GROMACS .gro file of C-alpha atoms in nm:
model
  203
    1MET     CA    1   2.390   6.477   9.007
    2ASN     CA    2   2.252   6.283   8.730
    3ILE     CA    3   2.433   5.924   8.884
    4PRO     CA    4   2.331   5.569   8.741
    5ASP     CA    5   2.108   5.428   8.953
    6SER     CA    6   2.251   5.081   9.136
    7ASN     CA    7   1.857   4.945   9.164
    8ASP     CA    8   1.782   4.966   8.781
    9THR     CA    9   1.772   4.621   8.626
   10PHE     CA   10   1.927   4.747   8.255
   11PRO     CA   11   2.097   5.078   8.288
   12LEU     CA   12   2.187   5.090   7.947
   13GLU     CA   13   1.888   5.224   7.753
   14HIS     CA   14   1.737   4.991   7.479
   15TYR     CA   15   1.974   4.691   7.559
   16ASP     CA   16   1.871   4.401   7.807
   17ARG     CA   17   2.171   4.194   7.771
   18LEU     CA   18   2.380   4.388   8.035
   19CYS     CA   19   2.226   4.408   8.397
   20PHE     CA   20   2.303   4.517   8.741
   21LEU     CA   21   2.353   4.209   8.865
   22LYS     CA   22   2.227   4.237   9.218
   23ASN     CA   23   1.855   4.289   9.036
   24ILE     CA   24   1.773   3.971   8.919
   25ILE     CA   25   1.908   3.755   9.184
   26THR     CA   26   1.639   3.543   9.322
   27ASN     CA   27   1.916   3.340   9.513
   28PRO     CA   28   1.921   3.387   9.869
   29ASN     CA   29   2.246   3.195   9.896
   30ILE     CA   30   2.393   3.435   9.592
   31ILE     CA   31   2.492   3.808   9.758
   32VAL     CA   32   2.624   4.073   9.488
   33GLY     CA   33   2.677   4.445   9.585
   34ASP     CA   34   2.604   4.750   9.434
   35TYR     CA   35   2.661   4.838   9.054
   36THR     CA   36   2.804   4.509   8.957
   37TYR     CA   37   2.754   4.429   8.649
   38TYR     CA   38   2.666   4.025   8.401
   39ASP     CA   39   2.666   4.134   8.021
   40ASP     CA   40   2.528   3.808   7.835
   41PHE     CA   41   2.568   3.714   7.485
   42GLU     CA   42   2.221   3.598   7.487
   43ASP     CA   43   2.018   3.664   7.862
   44VAL     CA   44   2.136   3.778   8.192
   45HIS     CA   45   1.914   3.545   8.302
   46ASN     CA   46   2.240   3.240   8.249
   47PHE     CA   47   2.382   3.411   8.528
   48GLU     CA   48   2.179   3.196   8.784
   49LYS     CA   49   2.181   2.910   8.557
   50ASN     CA   50   2.557   2.889   8.553
   51VAL     CA   51   2.630   2.889   8.925
   52LYS     CA   52   2.628   2.501   8.917
   53TYR     CA   53   2.553   2.289   9.183
   54HIS     CA   54   2.446   2.499   9.446
   55PHE     CA   55   2.201   2.299   9.652
   56ASP     CA   56   2.033   2.455   9.943
   57PHE     CA   57   2.115   2.163  10.172
   58ILE     CA   58   2.489   2.213  10.138
   59GLY     CA   59   2.445   2.608  10.255
   60ASP     CA   60   2.773   2.737  10.056
   61LYS     CA   61   2.719   3.076   9.923
   62LEU     CA   62   2.830   3.270   9.661
   63ILE     CA   63   2.942   3.637   9.765
   64ILE     CA   64   3.053   3.895   9.479
   65GLY     CA   65   3.144   4.237   9.578
   66LYS     CA   66   3.097   4.575   9.434
   67PHE     CA   67   3.140   4.731   9.138
   68CYS     CA   68   3.275   4.390   8.953
   69MET     CA   69   3.269   4.361   8.544
   70ILE     CA   70   3.155   3.994   8.526
   71ALA     CA   71   3.156   3.869   8.106
   72SER     CA   72   2.900   3.593   7.939
   73GLY     CA   73   2.950   3.242   8.031
   74VAL     CA   74   3.141   3.230   8.374
   75THR     CA   75   3.076   2.962   8.546
   76PHE     CA   76   3.080   2.884   8.953
   77ILE     CA   77   3.111   2.548   9.065
   78MET     CA   78   2.994   2.532   9.376
   79ASN     CA   79   3.084   2.256   9.653
   80GLY     CA   80   2.755   2.060   9.549
   81ALA     CA   81   2.955   1.914   9.255
   82ASN     CA   82   3.197   1.760   9.500
   83HIS     CA   83   3.200   1.330   9.507
   84LYS     CA   84   3.302   1.148   9.845
   85MET     CA   85   3.701   1.058   9.735
   86ASP     CA   86   3.824   0.879  10.022
   87GLY     CA   87   3.729   0.560   9.909
   88ILE     CA   88   3.844   0.342   9.621
   89THR     CA   89   3.613   0.509   9.385
   90ALA     CA   90   3.478   0.853   9.409
   91TYR     CA   91   3.177   0.694   9.172
   92PRO     CA   92   2.814   0.799   9.333
   93PHE     CA   93   2.604   0.505   9.407
   94ASN     CA   94   2.343   0.629   9.619
   95ILE     CA   95   2.246   0.898   9.457
   96PHE     CA   96   2.074   0.606   9.224
   97GLY     CA   97   1.873   0.475   9.523
   98LYS     CA   98   1.744   0.137   9.568
   99ASP     CA   99   2.022  -0.110   9.714
  100TRP     CA  100   2.251   0.148   9.650
  101LYS     CA  101   2.150   0.397   9.895
  102VAL     CA  102   2.321   0.193  10.198
  103VAL     CA  103   2.643   0.412  10.116
  104GLU     CA  104   2.475   0.743  10.168
  105PRO     CA  105   2.738   0.955  10.271
  106LYS     CA  106   2.695   1.236  10.559
  107LEU     CA  107   2.723   1.555  10.444
  108SER     CA  108   3.010   1.594  10.666
  109ASP     CA  109   3.183   1.270  10.443
  110LEU     CA  110   3.212   1.500  10.164
  111PRO     CA  111   3.452   1.760  10.049
  112TYR     CA  112   3.387   2.151  10.105
  113LYS     CA  113   3.570   2.411  10.040
  114GLY     CA  114   3.350   2.686  10.155
  115ASP     CA  115   3.166   3.012  10.038
  116THR     CA  116   3.315   3.142   9.689
  117VAL     CA  117   3.409   3.508   9.724
  118VAL     CA  118   3.508   3.736   9.458
  119GLY     CA  119   3.617   4.098   9.560
  120ASN     CA  120   3.523   4.434   9.465
  121ASP     CA  121   3.602   4.582   9.148
  122VAL     CA  122   3.702   4.273   9.005
  123TRP     CA  123   3.693   4.202   8.634
  124ILE     CA  124   3.605   3.841   8.518
  125GLY     CA  125   3.639   3.745   8.150
  126THR     CA  126   3.415   3.573   7.926
  127ASN     CA  127   3.425   3.184   7.963
  128VAL     CA  128   3.569   3.198   8.325
  129THR     CA  129   3.567   2.877   8.560
  130ILE     CA  130   3.596   2.910   8.915
  131MET     CA  131   3.574   2.645   9.138
  132PRO     CA  132   3.480   2.591   9.464
  133GLY     CA  133   3.549   2.790   9.794
  134VAL     CA  134   3.780   3.021   9.590
  135HIS     CA  135   3.853   3.376   9.695
  136ILE     CA  136   3.913   3.645   9.482
  137GLY     CA  137   4.109   3.952   9.604
  138ASP     CA  138   3.968   4.316   9.497
  139GLY     CA  139   4.093   4.467   9.208
  140ALA     CA  140   4.161   4.135   9.070
  141ILE     CA  141   4.145   4.065   8.641
  142ILE     CA  142   4.064   3.679   8.517
  143ALA     CA  143   4.157   3.628   8.184
  144SER     CA  144   3.900   3.478   7.956
  145ASN     CA  145   3.896   3.104   7.912
  146ALA     CA  146   4.056   3.054   8.264
  147THR     CA  147   3.998   2.805   8.537
  148VAL     CA  148   4.055   2.920   8.873
  149THR     CA  149   4.095   2.653   9.124
  150ARG     CA  150   4.322   2.859   9.385
  151ASP     CA  151   4.240   3.216   9.527
  152VAL     CA  152   4.332   3.538   9.352
  153ALA     CA  153   4.598   3.799   9.531
  154PRO     CA  154   4.407   4.128   9.519
  155TYR     CA  155   4.545   4.328   9.215
  156SER     CA  156   4.669   4.037   9.041
  157ILE     CA  157   4.636   3.951   8.691
  158VAL     CA  158   4.613   3.564   8.636
  159GLY     CA  159   4.523   3.337   8.332
  160GLY     CA  160   4.542   2.989   8.153
  161ASN     CA  161   4.420   2.630   8.285
  162PRO     CA  162   4.446   2.630   8.604
  163ALA     CA  163   4.514   2.995   8.609
  164LYS     CA  164   4.816   3.131   8.722
  165GLU     CA  165   4.969   3.459   8.783
  166ILE     CA  166   5.045   3.669   8.531
  167LYS     CA  167   5.145   3.995   8.709
  168LYS     CA  168   5.102   4.232   8.937
  169ARG     CA  169   4.885   4.521   8.834
  170PHE     CA  170   5.052   4.772   9.050
  171SER     CA  171   5.334   4.775   9.273
  172GLU     CA  172   5.291   4.624   9.645
  173ALA     CA  173   5.306   4.926   9.811
  174LYS     CA  174   5.008   5.092   9.543
  175ILE     CA  175   4.821   4.802   9.625
  176LYS     CA  176   4.867   4.874   9.980
  177GLU     CA  177   4.727   5.174   9.988
  178LEU     CA  178   4.413   5.093   9.738
  179LEU     CA  179   4.334   4.792   9.977
  180GLU     CA  180   4.327   5.061  10.271
  181MET     CA  181   4.148   5.322  10.057
  182GLN     CA  182   3.867   5.097   9.897
  183TRP     CA  183   3.689   5.351   9.696
  184TRP     CA  184   3.388   5.106   9.650
  185ASN     CA  185   3.293   5.194  10.012
  186TRP     CA  186   3.289   5.529   9.913
  187ASP     CA  187   2.947   5.735   9.876
  188ILE     CA  188   2.832   5.711   9.547
  189GLU     CA  189   2.871   6.112   9.514
  190LYS     CA  190   3.215   6.096   9.632
  191ILE     CA  191   3.315   5.820   9.373
  192THR     CA  192   3.135   6.065   9.103
  193ASN     CA  193   3.348   6.366   9.213
  194ASN     CA  194   3.667   6.143   9.171
  195LEU     CA  195   3.591   5.959   8.874
  196LYS     CA  196   3.898   6.077   8.663
  197TYR     CA  197   4.119   6.002   8.992
  198LEU     CA  198   3.989   5.634   8.973
  199THR     CA  199   4.063   5.603   8.606
  200ASP     CA  200   4.348   5.797   8.508
  201LYS     CA  201   4.659   5.580   8.475
  202SER     CA  202   4.805   5.465   8.794
  203GLU     CA  203   5.211   5.410   8.896
   0.00000   0.00000   0.00000
């Protein structure tokens, strides 16, 4: 079998604006599964630049599954963007130091939404923004320019700002079947042998 290698950074010959994403990630708090690709209009190394406010001392992770499709300009806002919001003002006086350091909040005082998790076989369109702690289910599709502020159900299509469900891709029974099947966890030879089944129109 002549199967694309998930460890190949640039799987398309003579084209360096699409990569298998796991091979360019340097941040240990970003975890990406096999065959997930990122396509960028300029430079694939923009991906990590577009994971914003991702500070080591907070410890949140961005976890992306296998076989995802991520378009140019996708931005992930992580928990480091959050301000303390239970006072009269949300202004972060402390970050400017001097006498303002007296109101330095503890990490436990800051809003924390947890890890951001993208499932498997998720397609994220151009210029999507994903907010902290969102979980996107397997097989979901996020329309271009959407702002995702809450969890996305498996095999649903969402769009808008804030993103709302447009429709389900399949019937509830079919979605249950697909979630149980988890084709992305098959060995790559089995996936290759079943490409026609995986890509034909499904009811």
